[in-house]
XYZ file of C-alpha atoms in Angstrom:
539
model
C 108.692 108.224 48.694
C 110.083 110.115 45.571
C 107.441 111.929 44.621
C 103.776 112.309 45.115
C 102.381 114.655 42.126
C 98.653 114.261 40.968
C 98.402 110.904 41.635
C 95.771 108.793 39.659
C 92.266 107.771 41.647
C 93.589 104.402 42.172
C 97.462 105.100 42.858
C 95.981 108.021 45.388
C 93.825 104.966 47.266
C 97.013 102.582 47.229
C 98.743 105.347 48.861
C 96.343 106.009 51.646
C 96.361 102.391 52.194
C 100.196 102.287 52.696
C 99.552 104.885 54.938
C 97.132 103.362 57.435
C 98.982 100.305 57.664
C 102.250 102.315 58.487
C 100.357 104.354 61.093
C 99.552 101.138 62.649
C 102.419 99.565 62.850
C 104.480 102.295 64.347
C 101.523 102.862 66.653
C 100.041 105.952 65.150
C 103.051 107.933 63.912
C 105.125 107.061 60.740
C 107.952 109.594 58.878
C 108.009 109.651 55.167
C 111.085 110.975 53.222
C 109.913 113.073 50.306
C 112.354 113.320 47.361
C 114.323 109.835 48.389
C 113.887 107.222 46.151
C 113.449 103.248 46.925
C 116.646 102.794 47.186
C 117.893 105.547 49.483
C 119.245 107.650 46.638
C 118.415 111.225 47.417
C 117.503 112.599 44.274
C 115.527 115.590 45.611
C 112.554 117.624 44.030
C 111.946 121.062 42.449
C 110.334 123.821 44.401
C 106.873 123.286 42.430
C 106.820 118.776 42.733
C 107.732 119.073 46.463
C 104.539 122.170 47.050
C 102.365 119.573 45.096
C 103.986 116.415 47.021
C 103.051 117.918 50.359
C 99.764 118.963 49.019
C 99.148 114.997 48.390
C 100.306 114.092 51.760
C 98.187 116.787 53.531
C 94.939 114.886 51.416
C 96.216 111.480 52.033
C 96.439 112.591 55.811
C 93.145 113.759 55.585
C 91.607 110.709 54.665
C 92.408 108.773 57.382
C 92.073 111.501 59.910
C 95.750 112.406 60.538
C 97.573 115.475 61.211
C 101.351 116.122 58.805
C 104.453 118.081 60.191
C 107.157 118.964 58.558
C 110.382 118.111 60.491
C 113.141 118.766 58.184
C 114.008 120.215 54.478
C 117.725 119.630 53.022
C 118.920 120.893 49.632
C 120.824 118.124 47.701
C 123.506 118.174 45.172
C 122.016 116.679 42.140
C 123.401 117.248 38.343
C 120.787 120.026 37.470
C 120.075 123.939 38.319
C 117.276 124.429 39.639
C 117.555 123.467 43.415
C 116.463 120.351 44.901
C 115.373 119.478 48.087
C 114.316 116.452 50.388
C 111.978 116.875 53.082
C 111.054 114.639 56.292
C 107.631 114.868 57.419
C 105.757 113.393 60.381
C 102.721 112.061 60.489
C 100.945 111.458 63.255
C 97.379 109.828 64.266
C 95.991 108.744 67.473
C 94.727 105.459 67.245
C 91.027 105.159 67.552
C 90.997 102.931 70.746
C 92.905 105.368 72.702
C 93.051 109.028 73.786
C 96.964 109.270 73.199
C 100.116 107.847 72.291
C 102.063 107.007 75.967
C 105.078 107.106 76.540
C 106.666 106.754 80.289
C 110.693 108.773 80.477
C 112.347 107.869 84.161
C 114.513 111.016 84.987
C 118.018 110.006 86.458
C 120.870 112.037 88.193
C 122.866 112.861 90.714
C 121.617 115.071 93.680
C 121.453 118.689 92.477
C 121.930 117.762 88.860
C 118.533 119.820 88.444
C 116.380 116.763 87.548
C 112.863 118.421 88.926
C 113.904 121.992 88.015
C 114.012 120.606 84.214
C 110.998 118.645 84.426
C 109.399 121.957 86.072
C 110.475 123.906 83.133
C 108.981 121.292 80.324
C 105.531 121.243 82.436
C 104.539 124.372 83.208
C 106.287 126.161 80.274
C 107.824 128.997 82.419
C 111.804 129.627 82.974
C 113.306 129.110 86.415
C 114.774 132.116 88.405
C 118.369 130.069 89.284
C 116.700 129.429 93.089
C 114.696 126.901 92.420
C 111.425 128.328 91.477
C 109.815 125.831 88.808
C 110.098 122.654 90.790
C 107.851 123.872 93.518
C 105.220 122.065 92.202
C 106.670 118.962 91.448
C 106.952 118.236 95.845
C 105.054 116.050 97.530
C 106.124 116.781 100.958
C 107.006 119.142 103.302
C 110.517 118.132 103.852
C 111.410 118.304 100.327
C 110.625 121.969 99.749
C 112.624 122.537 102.573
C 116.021 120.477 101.462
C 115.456 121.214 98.106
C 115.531 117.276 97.505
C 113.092 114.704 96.213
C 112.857 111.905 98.111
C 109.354 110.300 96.871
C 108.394 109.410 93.036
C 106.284 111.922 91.408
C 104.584 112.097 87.770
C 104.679 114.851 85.421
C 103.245 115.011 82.321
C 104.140 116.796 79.265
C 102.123 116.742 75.870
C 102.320 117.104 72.258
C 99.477 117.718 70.283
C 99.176 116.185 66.279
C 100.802 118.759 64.862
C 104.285 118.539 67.180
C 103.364 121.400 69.241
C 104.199 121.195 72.909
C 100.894 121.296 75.620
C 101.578 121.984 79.163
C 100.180 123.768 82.245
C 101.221 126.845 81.021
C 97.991 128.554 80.172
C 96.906 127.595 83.373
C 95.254 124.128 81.461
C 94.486 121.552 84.364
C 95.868 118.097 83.881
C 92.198 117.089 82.148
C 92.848 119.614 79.345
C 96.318 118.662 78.562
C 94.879 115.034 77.849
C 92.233 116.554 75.674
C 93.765 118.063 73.290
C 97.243 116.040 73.583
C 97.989 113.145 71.101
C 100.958 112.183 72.403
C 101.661 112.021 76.023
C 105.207 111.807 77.870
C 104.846 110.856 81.362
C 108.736 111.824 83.233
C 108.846 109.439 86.383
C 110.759 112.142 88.765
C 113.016 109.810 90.956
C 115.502 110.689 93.418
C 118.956 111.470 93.098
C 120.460 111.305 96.852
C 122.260 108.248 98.050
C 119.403 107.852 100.839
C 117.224 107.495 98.795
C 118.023 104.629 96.653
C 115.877 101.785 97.454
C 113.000 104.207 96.067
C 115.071 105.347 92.693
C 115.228 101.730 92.297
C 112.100 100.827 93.257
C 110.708 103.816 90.594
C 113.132 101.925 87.696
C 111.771 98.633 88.278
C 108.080 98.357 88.975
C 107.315 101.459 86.880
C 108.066 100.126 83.510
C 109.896 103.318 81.864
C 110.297 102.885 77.918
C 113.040 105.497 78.398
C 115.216 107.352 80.827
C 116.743 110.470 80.784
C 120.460 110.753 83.088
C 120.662 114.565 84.103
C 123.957 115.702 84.792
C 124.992 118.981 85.836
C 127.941 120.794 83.931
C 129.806 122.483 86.287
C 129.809 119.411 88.990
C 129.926 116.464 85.795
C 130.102 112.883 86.621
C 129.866 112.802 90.485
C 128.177 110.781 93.255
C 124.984 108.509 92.411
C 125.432 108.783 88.708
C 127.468 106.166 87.760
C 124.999 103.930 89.939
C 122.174 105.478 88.050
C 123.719 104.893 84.789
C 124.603 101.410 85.492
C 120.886 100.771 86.833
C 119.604 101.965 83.589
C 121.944 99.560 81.214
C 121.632 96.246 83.942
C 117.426 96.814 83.434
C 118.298 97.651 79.855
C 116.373 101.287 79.689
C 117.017 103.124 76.527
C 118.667 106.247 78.307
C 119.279 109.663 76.713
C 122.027 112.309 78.738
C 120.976 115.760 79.681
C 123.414 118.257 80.334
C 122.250 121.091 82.618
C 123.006 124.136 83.973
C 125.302 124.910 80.985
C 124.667 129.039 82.003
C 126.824 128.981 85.405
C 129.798 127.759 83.711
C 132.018 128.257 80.312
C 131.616 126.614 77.542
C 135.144 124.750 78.182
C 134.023 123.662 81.598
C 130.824 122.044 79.391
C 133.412 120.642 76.587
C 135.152 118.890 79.555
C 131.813 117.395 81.178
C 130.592 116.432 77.654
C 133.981 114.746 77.078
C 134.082 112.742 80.240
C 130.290 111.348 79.452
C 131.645 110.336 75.742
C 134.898 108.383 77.303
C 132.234 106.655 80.098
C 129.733 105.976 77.209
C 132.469 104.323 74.987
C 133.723 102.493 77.820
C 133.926 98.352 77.134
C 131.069 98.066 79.809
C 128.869 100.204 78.464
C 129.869 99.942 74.328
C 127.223 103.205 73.316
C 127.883 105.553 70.623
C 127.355 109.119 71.839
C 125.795 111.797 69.707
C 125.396 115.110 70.571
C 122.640 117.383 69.636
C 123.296 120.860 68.209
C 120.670 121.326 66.192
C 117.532 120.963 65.100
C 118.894 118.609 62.389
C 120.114 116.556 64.992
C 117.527 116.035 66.836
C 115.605 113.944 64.411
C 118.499 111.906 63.626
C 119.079 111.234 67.459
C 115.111 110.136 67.502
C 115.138 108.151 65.103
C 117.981 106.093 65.462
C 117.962 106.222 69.308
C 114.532 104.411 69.025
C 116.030 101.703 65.857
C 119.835 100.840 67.995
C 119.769 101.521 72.004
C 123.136 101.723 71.345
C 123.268 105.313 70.331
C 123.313 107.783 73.351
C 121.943 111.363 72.240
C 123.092 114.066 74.641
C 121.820 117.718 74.986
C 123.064 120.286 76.278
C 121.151 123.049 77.898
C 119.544 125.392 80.732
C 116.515 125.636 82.474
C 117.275 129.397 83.551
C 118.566 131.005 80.150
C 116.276 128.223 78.276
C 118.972 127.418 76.089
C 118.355 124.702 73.437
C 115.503 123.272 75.218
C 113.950 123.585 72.086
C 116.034 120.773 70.988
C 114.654 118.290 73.543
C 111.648 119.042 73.262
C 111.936 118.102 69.330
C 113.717 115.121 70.542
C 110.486 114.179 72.856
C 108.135 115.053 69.855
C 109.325 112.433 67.897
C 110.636 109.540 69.792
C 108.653 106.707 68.568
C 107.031 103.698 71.221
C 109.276 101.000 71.578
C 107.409 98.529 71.148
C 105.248 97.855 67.975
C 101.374 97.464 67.491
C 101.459 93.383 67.247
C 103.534 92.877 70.746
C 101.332 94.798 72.582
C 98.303 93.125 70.759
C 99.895 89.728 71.864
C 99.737 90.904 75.378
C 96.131 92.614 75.220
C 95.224 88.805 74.585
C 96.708 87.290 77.722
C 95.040 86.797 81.327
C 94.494 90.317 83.135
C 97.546 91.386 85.319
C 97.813 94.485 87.082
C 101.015 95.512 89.428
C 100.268 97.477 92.835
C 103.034 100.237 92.825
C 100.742 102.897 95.487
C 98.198 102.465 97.556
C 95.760 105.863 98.638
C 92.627 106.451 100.267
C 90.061 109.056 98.441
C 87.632 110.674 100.734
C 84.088 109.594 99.378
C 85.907 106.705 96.769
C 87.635 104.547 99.288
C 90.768 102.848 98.424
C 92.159 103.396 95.319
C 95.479 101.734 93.992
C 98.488 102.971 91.428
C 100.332 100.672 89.265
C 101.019 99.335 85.159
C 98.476 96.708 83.934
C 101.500 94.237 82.845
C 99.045 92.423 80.507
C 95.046 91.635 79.578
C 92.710 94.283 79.439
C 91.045 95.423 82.299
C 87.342 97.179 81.986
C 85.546 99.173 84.763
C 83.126 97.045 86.698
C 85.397 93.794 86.476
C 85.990 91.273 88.934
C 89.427 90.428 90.438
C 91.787 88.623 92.679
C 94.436 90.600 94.306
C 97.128 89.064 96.356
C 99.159 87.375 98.051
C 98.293 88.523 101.581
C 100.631 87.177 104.243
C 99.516 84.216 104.108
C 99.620 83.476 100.767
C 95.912 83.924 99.859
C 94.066 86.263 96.923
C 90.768 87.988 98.204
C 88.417 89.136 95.724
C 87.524 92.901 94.358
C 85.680 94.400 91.827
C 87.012 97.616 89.583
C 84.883 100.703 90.129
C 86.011 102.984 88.325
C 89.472 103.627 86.335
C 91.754 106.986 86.006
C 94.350 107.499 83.380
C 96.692 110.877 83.725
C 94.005 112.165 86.080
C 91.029 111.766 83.597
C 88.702 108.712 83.743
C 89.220 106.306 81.013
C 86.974 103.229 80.640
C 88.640 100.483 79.271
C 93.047 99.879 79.945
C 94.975 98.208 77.832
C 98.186 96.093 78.415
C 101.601 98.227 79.291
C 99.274 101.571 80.336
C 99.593 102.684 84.146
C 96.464 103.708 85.440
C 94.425 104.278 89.092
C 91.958 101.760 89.994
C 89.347 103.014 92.901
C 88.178 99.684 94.410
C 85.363 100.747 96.674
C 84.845 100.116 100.261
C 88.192 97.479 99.753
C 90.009 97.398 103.290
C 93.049 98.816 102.919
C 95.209 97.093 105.698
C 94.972 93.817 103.744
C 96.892 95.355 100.245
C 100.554 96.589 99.972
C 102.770 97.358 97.187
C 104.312 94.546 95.462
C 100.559 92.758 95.119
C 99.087 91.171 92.044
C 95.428 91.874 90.647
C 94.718 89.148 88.442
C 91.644 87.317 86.533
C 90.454 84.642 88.871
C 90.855 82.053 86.197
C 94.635 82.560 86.106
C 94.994 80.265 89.027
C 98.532 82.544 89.595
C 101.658 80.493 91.212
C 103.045 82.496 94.406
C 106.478 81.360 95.624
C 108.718 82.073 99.083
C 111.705 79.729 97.479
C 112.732 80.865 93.973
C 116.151 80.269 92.397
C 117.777 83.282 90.434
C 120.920 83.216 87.783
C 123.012 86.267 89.317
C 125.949 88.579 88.948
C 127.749 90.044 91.749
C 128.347 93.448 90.641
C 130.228 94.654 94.300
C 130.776 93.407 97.071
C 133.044 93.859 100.351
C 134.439 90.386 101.082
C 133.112 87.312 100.071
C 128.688 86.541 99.767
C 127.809 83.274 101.095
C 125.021 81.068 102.625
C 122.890 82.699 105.205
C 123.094 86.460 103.622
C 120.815 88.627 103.690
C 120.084 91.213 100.542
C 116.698 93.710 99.725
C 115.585 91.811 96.381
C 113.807 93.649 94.088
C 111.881 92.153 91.227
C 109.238 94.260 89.036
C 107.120 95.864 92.041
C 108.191 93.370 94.360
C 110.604 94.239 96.908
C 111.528 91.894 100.396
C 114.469 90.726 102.389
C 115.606 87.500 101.234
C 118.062 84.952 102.878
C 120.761 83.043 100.663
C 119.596 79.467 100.784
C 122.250 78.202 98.559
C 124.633 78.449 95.962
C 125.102 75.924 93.522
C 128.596 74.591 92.361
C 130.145 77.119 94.759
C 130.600 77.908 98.744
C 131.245 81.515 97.815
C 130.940 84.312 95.407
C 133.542 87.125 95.209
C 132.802 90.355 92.967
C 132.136 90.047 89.229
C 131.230 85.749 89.392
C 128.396 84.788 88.357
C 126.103 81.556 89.964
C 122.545 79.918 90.102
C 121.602 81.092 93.733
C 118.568 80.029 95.574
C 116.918 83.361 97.927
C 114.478 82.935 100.227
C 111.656 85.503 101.193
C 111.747 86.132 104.703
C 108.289 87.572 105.601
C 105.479 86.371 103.116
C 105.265 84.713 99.455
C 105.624 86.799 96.285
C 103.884 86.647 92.922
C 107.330 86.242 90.629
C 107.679 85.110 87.125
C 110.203 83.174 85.680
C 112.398 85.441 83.306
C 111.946 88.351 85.381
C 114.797 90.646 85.947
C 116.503 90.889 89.493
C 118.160 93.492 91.640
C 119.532 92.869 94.911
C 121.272 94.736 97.430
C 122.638 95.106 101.042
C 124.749 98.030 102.072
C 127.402 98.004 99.215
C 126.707 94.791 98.046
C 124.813 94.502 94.497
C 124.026 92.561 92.349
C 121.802 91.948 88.797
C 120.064 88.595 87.382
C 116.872 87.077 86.264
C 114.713 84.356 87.714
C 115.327 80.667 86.266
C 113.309 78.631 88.791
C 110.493 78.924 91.357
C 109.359 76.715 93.777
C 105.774 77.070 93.732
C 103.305 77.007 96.856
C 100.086 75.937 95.073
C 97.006 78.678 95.566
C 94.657 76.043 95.308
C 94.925 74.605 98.938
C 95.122 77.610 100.518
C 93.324 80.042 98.126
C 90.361 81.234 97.146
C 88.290 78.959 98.445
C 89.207 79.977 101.991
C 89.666 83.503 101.355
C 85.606 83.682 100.530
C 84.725 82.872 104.348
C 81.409 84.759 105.235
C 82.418 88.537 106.195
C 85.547 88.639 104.174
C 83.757 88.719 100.798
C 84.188 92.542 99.678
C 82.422 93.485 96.301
């Protein structure tokens, strides 16, 4: 916009217009320019026209319930004397069907790259001490605060309320609060760095749906051990990634010009093809937001400590701004589809029963509904009904498509679920297959992959040993050829869809894809109507 001054009645109700429908395209947050005109010329405004500009946005805001930050001011060179400026403001507004804007950041790296000592630091808004100190709280298990090492997946959640300032634990606010009074909410998936632990870094990339991730990677080590693997998981499930380099206060700042250097020569690499930007200042921030979210080619990378907290600031800009990937109408689309929920963990509550963790993939799903969840072993879908829903520890009522939530299921027998599961409407009549065909790369492998192999496939929350049945037009595959190959599931049928992305690997051996064909095993033989004997029916 060039210039907002005392707009008439009816220009001022245009304007708010303009604004609602921008807030709900971009989700609930839109940036205006003030002092650019149509065109992109920047023009700039006095002193006085920019006070009463941002006086007109703050009652345009008002109107439709929104709260305005300023991001940015820049002085421009434009033929006059009195001094000019543009500014970038943000404006944000939670929609009115939902507590807060989600967005879901995996956290990559190599082992002691100081992925949970960051993610400690952002959460509970304290320093660390150099030993380790702020990602006590981020174990799950014994073991791990032992080693040092994270072995398991675990959530953190960091929040921003409307006006851009950051909400965490750190005046001792449970995780209730922080959704309270939070209008934008950035949940960091905490995965695992050590070679040993792969299969559950994986496992965390695919079934977890992150919008982003975030490569940590420690200056005085660099580019070492898992995180070339990590960066090439994030670019074959094409993640959006951002780079974080940590730890710049052990080492000089030549030592962090050389680490910085090797990630720009990886980054521009013909594989990869991303532009790196690196983030100095405020200033730069915002740029690397916005542009990061309009071309996932750009790679922002910061540089900073969690001891000596230097320019954490900057990320946590970064994080303030980052818009949703997806737009309003795409996730409207799916909100209209069939219910479909994915079964990433599986608990049992003392006095709720068995309660399950996952991403509702598409529908809506409401407390009290009824649902089939399934395959079992063999191949059936028992029925369930919804008690109650949690979202970011707080109960939520309704979930919409692409949110990850808890479902408590009641007196459900746990034995009969495990991860990789479906819950579905039982009017979507779903297709389970053991025999699927799958258009793959070879990405590695020792000598030559043929009939009769055996790889870990993982697809969305699905993961199984499957056998090569076949590969067409070829008797063998050596690294880097690609082929229609036909996998079959050794222990029981899967719930896959065709289109979905593929990861496979055995030892050394790995590979990407999608899913062209399945060959379905039809539910309605041996489905529901079976799976409602007398005794198995659990409401």
């Amino acid at each position: 916009q060039l210039k907002l001054v005392n707009p008439s009645q009816y220009r001022f109700e245009h304007l708010v217009t303009q604004m609602k429908w921008r807030l709900q395209e971009g989700r609930g947050e839109a940036v205006y320019q003030i002092g650019v005109e149509d065109n992109g010329l920047l023009v700039g405004l006095s002193e006085e026209e920019m006070r009463a500009s941002l006086k007109t946005l703050r009652r345009m805001a008002e109107k439709v319930g929104a709260d305005i930050t300023v991001l940015r001011e820049r002085e421009v060179d434009y033929d006059s004397d009195v001094p000019r400026k543009i500014t970038e403001v943000l404006v944000r507004k939670v929609p009115d069907n939902q507590q807060f804007l989600d967005l879901r950041v995996a956290v990559l790296g190599n082992v002691d790259s100081g992925k949970s000592t960051l993610l400690g630091v952002l959460t509970q808004g304290e320093l660390d001490n150099g030993r380790g100190r702020a990602r006590l709280n981020l174990f799950r298990h014994l073991h791990e605060i032992q080693s040092g090492r994270t072995s398991s997946i675990s959530f953190e959640i960091l929040g921003f309320n409307s006006k851009g300032e950051v909400v965490n634990y750190s005046d001792s606010r449970t995780a209730e609060e922080i959704c309270e009074s939070s209008s934008k909410m950035i949940t960091f998936i905490d995965l695992a760095g050590h070679h040993k632990y792969l299969k559950t870094t994986i496992f965390g990339l695919t079934s977890y749906c992150p919008d982003f991730a975030m490569l940590v990677v420690s200056a005085n080590t660099g580019i070492a051990g898992t995180t070339r693997e990590h960066l090439g998981l994030a670019m074959a499930l094409k993640v959006p990634f951002f780079i974080v380099v940590s730890k710049v206060d052990l080492c000089s700042k030549a030592t962090v010009e050389r680490t910085v250097k090797q990630l720009e020569r990886i980054l521009k690499q013909p594989g990869c093809n991303k532009l790196p930007l690196l983030v100095n200042s405020d200033d730069d921030a915002v740029t690397a937001a916005q542009q990061f979210a309009q071309s996932p080619n750009i790679t922002p990378i910061f540089t900073l400590s969690s001891v000596s907290g230097e320019n954490l600031d900057l990320l946590k800009v970064f994080l303030n701004i980052l818009p949703p990937l997806t737009n309003s109408k795409e996730q409207e689309e799916l909100m209209q589809q069939l219910t479909e929920f994915q079964v990433d963990e599986i608990y049992t509550v003392p006095e709720v029963g068995t309660v399950v963790g996952g991403t509702l993939s598409s529908g809506i799903c409401r407390e009290g509904e009824n649902l089939v969840v399934g395959p079992t072993d063999d191949g059936k879908f028992l029925r369930l009904k919804v008690c109650s829903i949690q979202r970011n520890r707080s109960a939520c009522r309704v979930l919409r498509a692409g949110q990850a939530a808890t479902l408590a299921l009641g007196p459900f027998d746990r034995s009969l679920l495990r991860k990789g599961m479906v819950m579905v409407s039982p009017e979507m009549n779903p297709t389970i297959c053991s025999v699927f065909e799958a258009e793959i790369v070879l990405l590695f492998h020792a000598t030559t992959f043929r009939k009769g192999f055996q790889v870990t496939v993982h697809v969305g929350n699905v993961r199984q040993t499957a056998i090569v049945e076949k590969i067409h037009g070829k008797d063998k595959l050596r690294t880097g050829e690609k082929a229609v190959v036909c996998f079959r599931f050794i222990k029981h049928p899967e719930y896959l869809k065709i289109g979905a992305k593929l990861l496979f690997r055995e030892g050394v051996t790995k590979g990407i894809g999608h899913v062209t064909d399945l060959q379905a095993i039809t539910t309605k033989e041996n489905g529901l109507e079976e799976s409602l004997a007398p005794g198995q029916l659990s409401f």
